[in-house]
């Protein structure tokens, strides 16, 4: 059996952490894209679209991410498609992220003065033109800080992918613990690596928030 | 072949679901009370306490807020026994939940404390109140009133996060779903039903918390 020295444990964890980073990045980007689509429905004039997207957000915000992971993992398989933990984690994190981001962004869109909608509609702009050229550029300015803040939640969310068997940082920690029986050391290091990933983002989000308050 | 959904297969296990639901509710209720107590103490230490206490609380808050709950849970359940602290699954779940909510509520309550106008504190000082009396009688209630909505949604987030305690075999609602699907192989049905139970619980909790808010802070 291999001898697990401190450096071996740390190396293995760092090696696994790249999957945490990769999954976070992919989920954040695809979640942002889906979230933008949901946002368009959420702030549209059409009541059915608003109701549908509100239900979507309620479901993904009102159920545990772990349940969503299980549902995608076992649910897609019902259609006869074999899903790898990687795909299930990606799907679940994407939809979960999109629900939170669209709700955050809705707040930002609603912070844009009503007159901007009215002015752009008197210029005969379509809904998409209004959003694209008038509303979103203004909303984006205030959306940056909470969006960066939410990225921390996405990184922490990827830890749950370990439960359906995706080998990222947390799963690697569990496996190393099973091999070394040094849980205190292993989980301290796991926590420390997560902290190193998340803290700079938290700090940056806070700084952006502060800067926004000064601008007003 | 098209898979036939069969939610009827869950019915024989209603008692397992009920017990899991009860555990999740109790876990959430207890950790809410203890966690907010811890958060109040932390926020007080950060704003009214000595400098070193403020720093210590700051480190605690940032450590918890920037690591996943599941890692905190594993640390408590697997890591602490190495230091001689042996916990059962349920004890570890309760402890991890309290530590987690404690950090978040510290930050939320601190924001509320800082939003209390300086003049109120000065007024308290001019009445010869001690720092503790000012904190207790002048600041705290106003602070809670301001952050009550934020605190409520954090409680619901923590409740949803508690699904993870099933991973150390604490017998919560998710554990019930795992148990059922291991017996009748109806994984999707079990998880879907339990997801809906969580959703209903979240909606019910939101209503209850709003009711409590109306009762405790009238005219808000």
Short mmCIF file of C-alpha atoms in Angstrom, two decimals:
data_model
loop_
_atom_site.label_atom_id
_atom_site.label_comp_id
_atom_site.label_asym_id
_atom_site.label_seq_id
_atom_site.Cartn_x
_atom_site.Cartn_y
_atom_site.Cartn_z
CA UNK A 1 0.00 0.00 0.00
CA UNK A 2 1.16 3.47 -0.81
CA UNK A 3 2.39 5.59 2.03
CA UNK A 4 0.29 8.69 2.46
CA UNK A 5 2.49 11.51 3.55
CA UNK A 6 1.17 15.03 4.04
CA UNK A 7 2.37 16.11 0.62
CA UNK A 8 0.75 13.15 -1.08
CA UNK A 9 -2.59 13.96 0.53
CA UNK A 10 -2.31 17.64 -0.37
CA UNK A 11 -1.29 16.88 -3.94
CA UNK A 12 -4.22 14.54 -4.43
CA UNK A 13 -6.63 17.08 -3.06
CA UNK A 14 -5.28 19.88 -5.20
CA UNK A 15 -5.44 17.62 -8.22
CA UNK A 16 -9.10 16.89 -7.47
CA UNK A 17 -9.84 20.57 -6.83
CA UNK A 18 -9.47 21.31 -10.53
CA UNK A 19 -12.68 19.34 -11.10
CA UNK A 20 -14.40 21.51 -8.53
CA UNK A 21 -13.16 24.59 -10.37
CA UNK A 22 -14.12 23.23 -13.78
CA UNK A 23 -17.60 22.12 -12.70
CA UNK A 24 -18.16 25.49 -10.99
CA UNK A 25 -17.12 27.41 -14.08
CA UNK A 26 -19.23 25.36 -16.48
CA UNK A 27 -22.27 25.38 -14.19
CA UNK A 28 -21.94 29.11 -13.63
CA UNK A 29 -21.72 29.92 -17.34
CA UNK A 30 -24.52 27.60 -18.45
CA UNK A 31 -26.59 28.59 -15.43
CA UNK A 32 -26.11 32.22 -16.43
CA UNK A 33 -27.32 31.52 -19.97
CA UNK A 34 -30.42 29.64 -18.79
CA UNK A 35 -30.93 32.27 -16.10
CA UNK A 36 -30.97 35.01 -18.73
CA UNK A 37 -33.65 33.15 -20.70
CA UNK A 38 -35.71 32.68 -17.53
CA UNK A 39 -35.24 36.37 -16.73
CA UNK A 40 -36.74 37.36 -20.09
CA UNK A 41 -39.82 35.36 -19.20
CA UNK A 42 -39.93 36.58 -15.61
CA UNK A 43 -40.07 40.29 -16.50
CA UNK A 44 -42.14 39.97 -19.68
CA UNK A 45 -45.65 41.39 -20.11
CA UNK A 46 -47.10 37.97 -20.76
CA UNK A 47 -48.78 36.61 -17.63
CA UNK A 48 -48.40 32.94 -18.63
CA UNK A 49 -44.66 33.36 -19.11
CA UNK A 50 -44.36 35.13 -15.78
CA UNK A 51 -46.32 32.38 -14.01
CA UNK A 52 -44.30 29.62 -15.66
CA UNK A 53 -40.93 31.15 -14.80
CA UNK A 54 -42.10 31.98 -11.27
CA UNK A 55 -42.99 28.31 -10.80
CA UNK A 56 -39.64 27.26 -12.20
CA UNK A 57 -37.79 29.54 -9.79
CA UNK A 58 -39.96 28.46 -6.85
CA UNK A 59 -39.22 24.79 -7.54
CA UNK A 60 -35.46 25.16 -7.87
CA UNK A 61 -35.16 27.59 -4.97
CA UNK A 62 -37.59 25.70 -2.75
CA UNK A 63 -36.11 22.21 -2.99
CA UNK A 64 -32.69 21.07 -1.81
CA UNK A 65 -29.94 21.02 -4.42
CA UNK A 66 -29.25 17.45 -3.32
CA UNK A 67 -32.79 16.40 -4.35
CA UNK A 68 -32.30 18.06 -7.72
CA UNK A 69 -29.07 16.14 -8.20
CA UNK A 70 -30.82 12.87 -7.41
CA UNK A 71 -33.73 13.72 -9.69
CA UNK A 72 -31.46 14.42 -12.63
CA UNK A 73 -29.29 11.42 -11.87
CA UNK A 74 -32.23 8.99 -11.69
CA UNK A 75 -34.75 10.95 -13.73
CA UNK A 76 -32.90 11.18 -17.03
CA UNK A 77 -32.18 7.46 -16.78
CA UNK A 78 -35.94 6.85 -17.01
CA UNK A 79 -35.80 7.85 -20.65
CA UNK A 80 -33.29 5.11 -21.25
CA UNK A 81 -30.35 7.52 -21.35
CA UNK A 82 -27.41 6.57 -19.20
CA UNK A 83 -26.22 9.63 -17.28
CA UNK A 84 -22.77 9.95 -15.83
CA UNK A 85 -22.45 11.72 -12.46
CA UNK A 86 -20.65 14.49 -14.33
CA UNK A 87 -23.62 15.19 -16.62
CA UNK A 88 -26.18 14.91 -13.81
CA UNK A 89 -24.17 17.31 -11.66
CA UNK A 90 -23.81 19.73 -14.54
CA UNK A 91 -27.56 19.66 -15.32
CA UNK A 92 -28.67 20.04 -11.72
CA UNK A 93 -26.21 22.83 -10.96
CA UNK A 94 -27.15 24.63 -14.18
CA UNK A 95 -30.87 24.73 -13.38
CA UNK A 96 -30.29 25.51 -9.72
CA UNK A 97 -27.90 28.35 -10.61
CA UNK A 98 -30.24 29.71 -13.29
CA UNK A 99 -33.13 29.97 -10.82
CA UNK A 100 -31.07 31.98 -8.33
CA UNK A 101 -29.37 34.18 -10.94
CA UNK A 102 -32.61 35.03 -12.73
CA UNK A 103 -34.16 36.04 -9.41
CA UNK A 104 -31.14 38.17 -8.52
CA UNK A 105 -31.19 39.79 -11.95
CA UNK A 106 -34.94 40.38 -11.79
CA UNK A 107 -34.30 42.58 -8.78
CA UNK A 108 -31.71 44.52 -10.77
CA UNK A 109 -34.04 44.91 -13.76
CA UNK A 110 -36.81 46.18 -11.50
CA UNK A 111 -34.40 48.73 -10.06
CA UNK A 112 -34.21 50.37 -13.49
CA UNK A 113 -36.69 53.28 -13.43
CA UNK A 114 -40.08 52.61 -15.03
CA UNK A 115 -39.59 55.64 -17.28
CA UNK A 116 -36.82 53.83 -19.15
CA UNK A 117 -39.33 51.17 -20.27
CA UNK A 118 -41.84 53.82 -21.25
CA UNK A 119 -39.30 55.94 -23.12
CA UNK A 120 -37.97 52.98 -25.08
CA UNK A 121 -41.46 51.76 -25.94
CA UNK A 122 -42.39 55.20 -27.30
CA UNK A 123 -39.38 54.77 -29.57
CA UNK A 124 -41.19 51.71 -30.96
CA UNK A 125 -38.59 49.31 -29.64
CA UNK A 126 -39.62 45.70 -29.31
CA UNK A 127 -39.40 43.88 -25.97
CA UNK A 128 -36.08 42.33 -26.93
CA UNK A 129 -34.69 45.63 -28.17
CA UNK A 130 -35.74 47.33 -24.94
CA UNK A 131 -34.04 44.67 -22.87
CA UNK A 132 -30.95 44.51 -25.04
CA UNK A 133 -30.24 48.21 -25.53
CA UNK A 134 -31.91 50.01 -22.64
CA UNK A 135 -32.71 47.88 -19.59
CA UNK A 136 -30.01 45.23 -19.33
CA UNK A 137 -27.02 47.57 -19.73
CA UNK A 138 -28.30 49.62 -16.79
CA UNK A 139 -29.29 46.56 -14.74
CA UNK A 140 -25.92 44.92 -15.37
CA UNK A 141 -24.12 47.64 -13.46
CA UNK A 142 -25.86 46.80 -10.20
CA UNK A 143 -25.98 43.07 -10.97
CA UNK A 144 -22.23 42.52 -10.91
CA UNK A 145 -21.74 42.47 -7.13
CA UNK A 146 -24.53 40.00 -6.22
CA UNK A 147 -23.64 37.82 -9.22
CA UNK A 148 -20.03 37.52 -8.09
CA UNK A 149 -21.36 36.84 -4.60
CA UNK A 150 -23.53 34.03 -5.88
CA UNK A 151 -20.59 32.38 -7.64
CA UNK A 152 -19.41 31.42 -4.15
CA UNK A 153 -22.65 29.50 -3.66
CA UNK A 154 -22.04 27.66 -6.93
CA UNK A 155 -18.56 26.55 -5.84
CA UNK A 156 -19.96 25.34 -2.53
CA UNK A 157 -22.83 23.68 -4.39
CA UNK A 158 -20.47 21.56 -6.45
CA UNK A 159 -19.47 19.79 -3.22
CA UNK A 160 -22.80 17.96 -3.39
CA UNK A 161 -21.82 16.35 -6.69
CA UNK A 162 -19.58 14.13 -4.55
CA UNK A 163 -22.71 12.39 -3.26
CA UNK A 164 -23.68 11.02 -6.66
CA UNK A 165 -20.12 9.85 -7.17
CA UNK A 166 -18.44 12.67 -9.05
CA UNK A 167 -14.83 12.79 -7.89
CA UNK A 168 -14.13 16.41 -7.03
CA UNK A 169 -12.60 17.95 -3.94
CA UNK A 170 -15.07 16.64 -1.36
CA UNK A 171 -15.20 13.13 -2.83
CA UNK A 172 -11.42 13.04 -3.00
CA UNK A 173 -11.37 14.03 0.66
CA UNK A 174 -13.71 11.18 1.55
CA UNK A 175 -11.64 8.70 -0.44
CA UNK A 176 -8.38 9.89 1.12
CA UNK A 177 -9.95 9.71 4.55
CA UNK A 178 -10.98 6.11 3.90
CA UNK A 179 -7.42 5.29 2.88
CA UNK A 180 -5.55 7.20 5.57
CA UNK A 181 -7.93 7.33 8.57
CA UNK A 182 -6.79 10.88 9.23
CA UNK A 183 -10.14 12.69 8.98
CA UNK A 184 -9.08 15.75 10.95
CA UNK A 185 -6.18 16.50 8.64
CA UNK A 186 -7.96 15.57 5.41
CA UNK A 187 -11.15 17.55 6.04
CA UNK A 188 -9.18 20.54 7.36
CA UNK A 189 -7.26 20.61 4.09
CA UNK A 190 -10.45 20.18 2.05
CA UNK A 191 -12.05 23.07 3.91
CA UNK A 192 -8.93 25.16 3.47
CA UNK A 193 -8.87 24.63 -0.29
CA UNK A 194 -12.55 25.57 -0.56
CA UNK A 195 -11.80 28.64 1.51
CA UNK A 196 -8.96 29.64 -0.82
CA UNK A 197 -11.33 29.30 -3.78
CA UNK A 198 -14.28 31.11 -2.22
CA UNK A 199 -12.85 33.82 -0.02
CA UNK A 200 -11.31 35.95 -2.79
CA UNK A 201 -14.68 35.94 -4.57
CA UNK A 202 -16.56 36.86 -1.38
CA UNK A 203 -14.09 39.62 -0.71
CA UNK A 204 -14.32 40.94 -4.27
CA UNK A 205 -18.13 40.88 -4.15
CA UNK A 206 -18.09 42.89 -0.94
CA UNK A 207 -15.70 45.42 -2.43
CA UNK A 208 -17.86 45.82 -5.54
CA UNK A 209 -20.87 46.37 -3.31
CA UNK A 210 -19.06 49.07 -1.39
CA UNK A 211 -18.02 50.81 -4.57
CA UNK A 212 -21.60 50.79 -5.79
CA UNK A 213 -22.82 52.51 -2.64
CA UNK A 214 -20.27 55.28 -3.05
CA UNK A 215 -21.35 55.92 -6.62
CA UNK A 216 -24.87 56.84 -5.50
CA UNK B 1 -39.56 0.46 -23.23
CA UNK B 2 -41.27 3.32 -21.50
CA UNK B 3 -40.81 3.47 -17.76
CA UNK B 4 -44.06 3.39 -15.82
CA UNK B 5 -44.06 5.83 -12.94
CA UNK B 6 -45.65 4.38 -9.86
CA UNK B 7 -46.04 6.69 -6.91
CA UNK B 8 -48.35 4.18 -5.23
CA UNK B 9 -45.28 2.15 -4.31
CA UNK B 10 -44.37 4.89 -1.86
CA UNK B 11 -47.54 4.55 0.20
CA UNK B 12 -46.40 1.59 2.33
CA UNK B 13 -43.52 3.75 3.47
CA UNK B 14 -45.55 6.72 4.66
CA UNK B 15 -44.36 6.22 8.23
CA UNK B 16 -40.71 6.37 7.15
CA UNK B 17 -41.44 9.63 5.33
CA UNK B 18 -43.31 11.03 8.31
CA UNK B 19 -40.46 10.22 10.67
CA UNK B 20 -37.94 11.78 8.28
CA UNK B 21 -40.06 14.88 7.91
CA UNK B 22 -40.37 15.19 11.68
CA UNK B 23 -36.60 14.91 12.08
CA UNK B 24 -35.99 17.59 9.45
CA UNK B 25 -38.50 19.93 11.11
CA UNK B 26 -37.04 19.39 14.60
CA UNK B 27 -33.49 19.73 13.28
CA UNK B 28 -34.41 23.01 11.61
CA UNK B 29 -36.33 24.36 14.61
CA UNK B 30 -33.62 23.57 17.15
CA UNK B 31 -30.78 24.84 15.01
CA UNK B 32 -32.76 27.98 14.20
CA UNK B 33 -33.14 28.87 17.88
CA UNK B 34 -29.59 27.91 18.84
CA UNK B 35 -28.06 29.29 15.64
CA UNK B 36 -29.72 32.67 16.01
CA UNK B 37 -28.69 32.74 19.66
CA UNK B 38 -25.12 32.09 18.58
CA UNK B 39 -25.47 34.66 15.82
CA UNK B 40 -26.74 37.29 18.24
CA UNK B 41 -23.79 36.66 20.55
CA UNK B 42 -21.41 36.81 17.60
CA UNK B 43 -22.90 40.01 16.24
CA UNK B 44 -22.81 41.57 19.70
CA UNK B 45 -19.17 40.61 20.13
CA UNK B 46 -18.34 42.04 16.73
CA UNK B 47 -20.01 45.39 17.30
CA UNK B 48 -20.01 45.95 21.07
CA UNK B 49 -17.34 43.51 22.29
CA UNK B 50 -13.58 43.86 22.68
CA UNK B 51 -11.43 43.98 19.56
CA UNK B 52 -9.96 40.49 19.88
CA UNK B 53 -13.44 38.97 20.18
CA UNK B 54 -14.49 40.82 17.06
CA UNK B 55 -11.55 39.38 15.12
CA UNK B 56 -12.22 35.86 16.40
CA UNK B 57 -15.86 36.08 15.33
CA UNK B 58 -14.78 37.48 11.96
CA UNK B 59 -12.56 34.48 11.30
CA UNK B 60 -15.34 32.08 12.34
CA UNK B 61 -17.87 33.78 10.07
CA UNK B 62 -15.60 33.85 7.02
CA UNK B 63 -14.45 30.26 7.50
CA UNK B 64 -18.02 28.97 7.63
CA UNK B 65 -19.39 31.18 4.87
CA UNK B 66 -16.65 30.18 2.45
CA UNK B 67 -16.74 26.40 2.86
CA UNK B 68 -19.50 23.97 1.85
CA UNK B 69 -21.87 22.73 4.56
CA UNK B 70 -21.14 19.11 3.70
CA UNK B 71 -17.44 19.62 4.47
CA UNK B 72 -18.34 21.25 7.79
CA UNK B 73 -20.59 18.30 8.54
CA UNK B 74 -17.89 15.75 7.67
CA UNK B 75 -15.41 17.70 9.74
CA UNK B 76 -17.69 17.60 12.76
CA UNK B 77 -18.70 13.96 12.32
CA UNK B 78 -15.42 12.39 11.16
CA UNK B 79 -12.82 14.94 12.19
CA UNK B 80 -13.80 15.81 15.76
CA UNK B 81 -13.65 12.21 17.06
CA UNK B 82 -9.92 12.36 16.28
CA UNK B 83 -9.75 15.05 18.99
CA UNK B 84 -11.70 12.84 21.38
CA UNK B 85 -15.13 14.39 20.79
CA UNK B 86 -17.41 11.50 19.85
CA UNK B 87 -20.81 12.41 18.46
CA UNK B 88 -23.77 10.41 17.24
CA UNK B 89 -25.08 11.09 13.73
CA UNK B 90 -27.93 13.22 15.06
CA UNK B 91 -25.70 15.16 17.46
CA UNK B 92 -23.23 15.90 14.67
CA UNK B 93 -26.06 17.04 12.42
CA UNK B 94 -27.42 19.40 15.08
CA UNK B 95 -23.98 20.77 15.91
CA UNK B 96 -23.01 21.38 12.28
CA UNK B 97 -26.35 23.10 11.58
CA UNK B 98 -25.99 25.40 14.58
CA UNK B 99 -22.40 26.30 13.66
CA UNK B 100 -23.46 26.98 10.07
CA UNK B 101 -26.52 29.10 10.81
CA UNK B 102 -24.63 30.83 13.62
CA UNK B 103 -22.12 32.24 11.13
CA UNK B 104 -24.70 33.42 8.63
CA UNK B 105 -26.95 34.96 11.25
CA UNK B 106 -23.97 36.71 12.87
CA UNK B 107 -23.42 38.53 9.60
CA UNK B 108 -27.12 39.28 9.08
CA UNK B 109 -27.72 40.53 12.64
CA UNK B 110 -24.54 42.61 12.52
CA UNK B 111 -25.91 44.41 9.47
CA UNK B 112 -29.06 45.13 11.47
CA UNK B 113 -27.08 46.44 14.44
CA UNK B 114 -25.07 48.72 12.21
CA UNK B 115 -28.27 50.11 10.72
CA UNK B 116 -29.43 51.36 14.14
CA UNK B 117 -28.95 55.14 14.17
CA UNK B 118 -25.96 56.37 16.17
CA UNK B 119 -28.22 58.81 17.99
CA UNK B 120 -30.04 55.96 19.73
CA UNK B 121 -26.80 54.65 21.17
CA UNK B 122 -25.75 58.14 22.25
CA UNK B 123 -29.16 58.64 23.85
CA UNK B 124 -28.63 55.41 25.79
CA UNK B 125 -25.18 56.57 26.89
CA UNK B 126 -26.57 59.87 28.10
CA UNK B 127 -29.05 57.91 30.24
CA UNK B 128 -26.04 56.27 31.90
CA UNK B 129 -26.87 52.86 30.43
CA UNK B 130 -24.01 50.39 30.27
CA UNK B 131 -22.86 49.01 26.90
CA UNK B 132 -24.68 45.77 27.68
CA UNK B 133 -27.91 47.60 28.57
CA UNK B 134 -27.73 49.63 25.37
CA UNK B 135 -27.18 46.47 23.36
CA UNK B 136 -29.97 44.63 25.12
CA UNK B 137 -32.67 47.32 25.39
CA UNK B 138 -31.94 49.81 22.61
CA UNK B 139 -30.16 48.10 19.76
CA UNK B 140 -31.22 44.47 19.62
CA UNK B 141 -34.95 44.74 18.98
CA UNK B 142 -34.52 47.36 16.26
CA UNK B 143 -31.79 45.29 14.66
CA UNK B 144 -33.98 42.17 14.60
CA UNK B 145 -36.88 44.12 13.19
CA UNK B 146 -34.72 45.32 10.30
CA UNK B 147 -33.17 41.99 9.38
CA UNK B 148 -36.13 39.71 10.11
CA UNK B 149 -36.91 39.04 6.41
CA UNK B 150 -33.27 38.25 5.62
CA UNK B 151 -33.07 36.00 8.65
CA UNK B 152 -36.24 34.18 7.60
CA UNK B 153 -34.94 33.36 4.16
CA UNK B 154 -31.62 32.21 5.64
CA UNK B 155 -33.52 29.81 7.91
CA UNK B 156 -35.25 28.31 4.86
CA UNK B 157 -31.93 28.03 3.00
CA UNK B 158 -30.47 26.20 5.99
CA UNK B 159 -33.49 23.89 6.12
CA UNK B 160 -32.96 22.97 2.46
CA UNK B 161 -29.24 22.54 3.11
CA UNK B 162 -30.02 20.11 5.92
CA UNK B 163 -30.77 17.45 3.27
CA UNK B 164 -27.03 16.80 3.36
CA UNK B 165 -27.13 15.36 6.91
CA UNK B 166 -28.48 12.16 5.35
CA UNK B 167 -24.90 11.57 4.20
CA UNK B 168 -23.76 10.80 7.74
CA UNK B 169 -26.90 8.64 8.21
CA UNK B 170 -28.79 11.15 10.30
CA UNK B 171 -32.37 10.01 9.66
CA UNK B 172 -33.90 13.05 8.01
CA UNK B 173 -36.28 13.37 5.07
CA UNK B 174 -33.61 12.67 2.47
CA UNK B 175 -32.50 9.63 4.43
CA UNK B 176 -36.09 8.42 4.18
CA UNK B 177 -35.98 8.80 0.39
CA UNK B 178 -32.69 6.89 0.24
CA UNK B 179 -34.16 4.17 2.42
CA UNK B 180 -37.31 3.82 0.33
CA UNK B 181 -35.52 3.69 -3.00
CA UNK B 182 -33.15 1.05 -1.68
CA UNK B 183 -36.19 -1.10 -0.80
CA UNK B 184 -38.52 -0.68 -3.77
CA UNK B 185 -36.08 0.61 -6.42
CA UNK B 186 -38.41 3.50 -7.21
CA UNK B 187 -35.63 6.09 -7.05
CA UNK B 188 -37.23 8.79 -9.16
CA UNK B 189 -40.61 8.56 -7.44
CA UNK B 190 -39.06 8.61 -3.98
CA UNK B 191 -36.85 11.61 -4.68
CA UNK B 192 -39.58 13.47 -6.52
CA UNK B 193 -42.07 12.99 -3.69
CA UNK B 194 -39.50 14.06 -1.13
CA UNK B 195 -38.52 17.09 -3.22
CA UNK B 196 -42.18 18.13 -3.21
CA UNK B 197 -42.34 17.62 0.56
CA UNK B 198 -39.34 19.92 0.91
CA UNK B 199 -41.03 22.47 -1.33
CA UNK B 200 -44.21 22.35 0.75
CA UNK B 201 -42.17 22.62 3.93
CA UNK B 202 -40.34 25.67 2.55
CA UNK B 203 -43.64 27.33 1.60
CA UNK B 204 -45.19 26.50 4.98
CA UNK B 205 -42.13 27.78 6.83
CA UNK B 206 -42.25 31.03 4.90
CA UNK B 207 -45.89 31.51 5.95
CA UNK B 208 -45.19 30.62 9.59
CA UNK B 209 -42.17 32.90 9.77
CA UNK B 210 -44.16 35.75 8.27
CA UNK B 211 -46.88 35.15 10.86
CA UNK B 212 -44.35 35.17 13.69
CA UNK B 213 -42.89 38.37 12.27
CA UNK B 214 -46.31 40.05 12.32
CA UNK B 215 -46.84 38.90 15.90
CA UNK B 216 -43.46 39.94 17.28
CA UNK B 217 -42.99 43.11 15.26
CA UNK B 218 -46.48 44.57 14.79
CA UNK B 219 -47.07 47.38 12.32
CA UNK B 220 -44.12 46.49 10.13
#
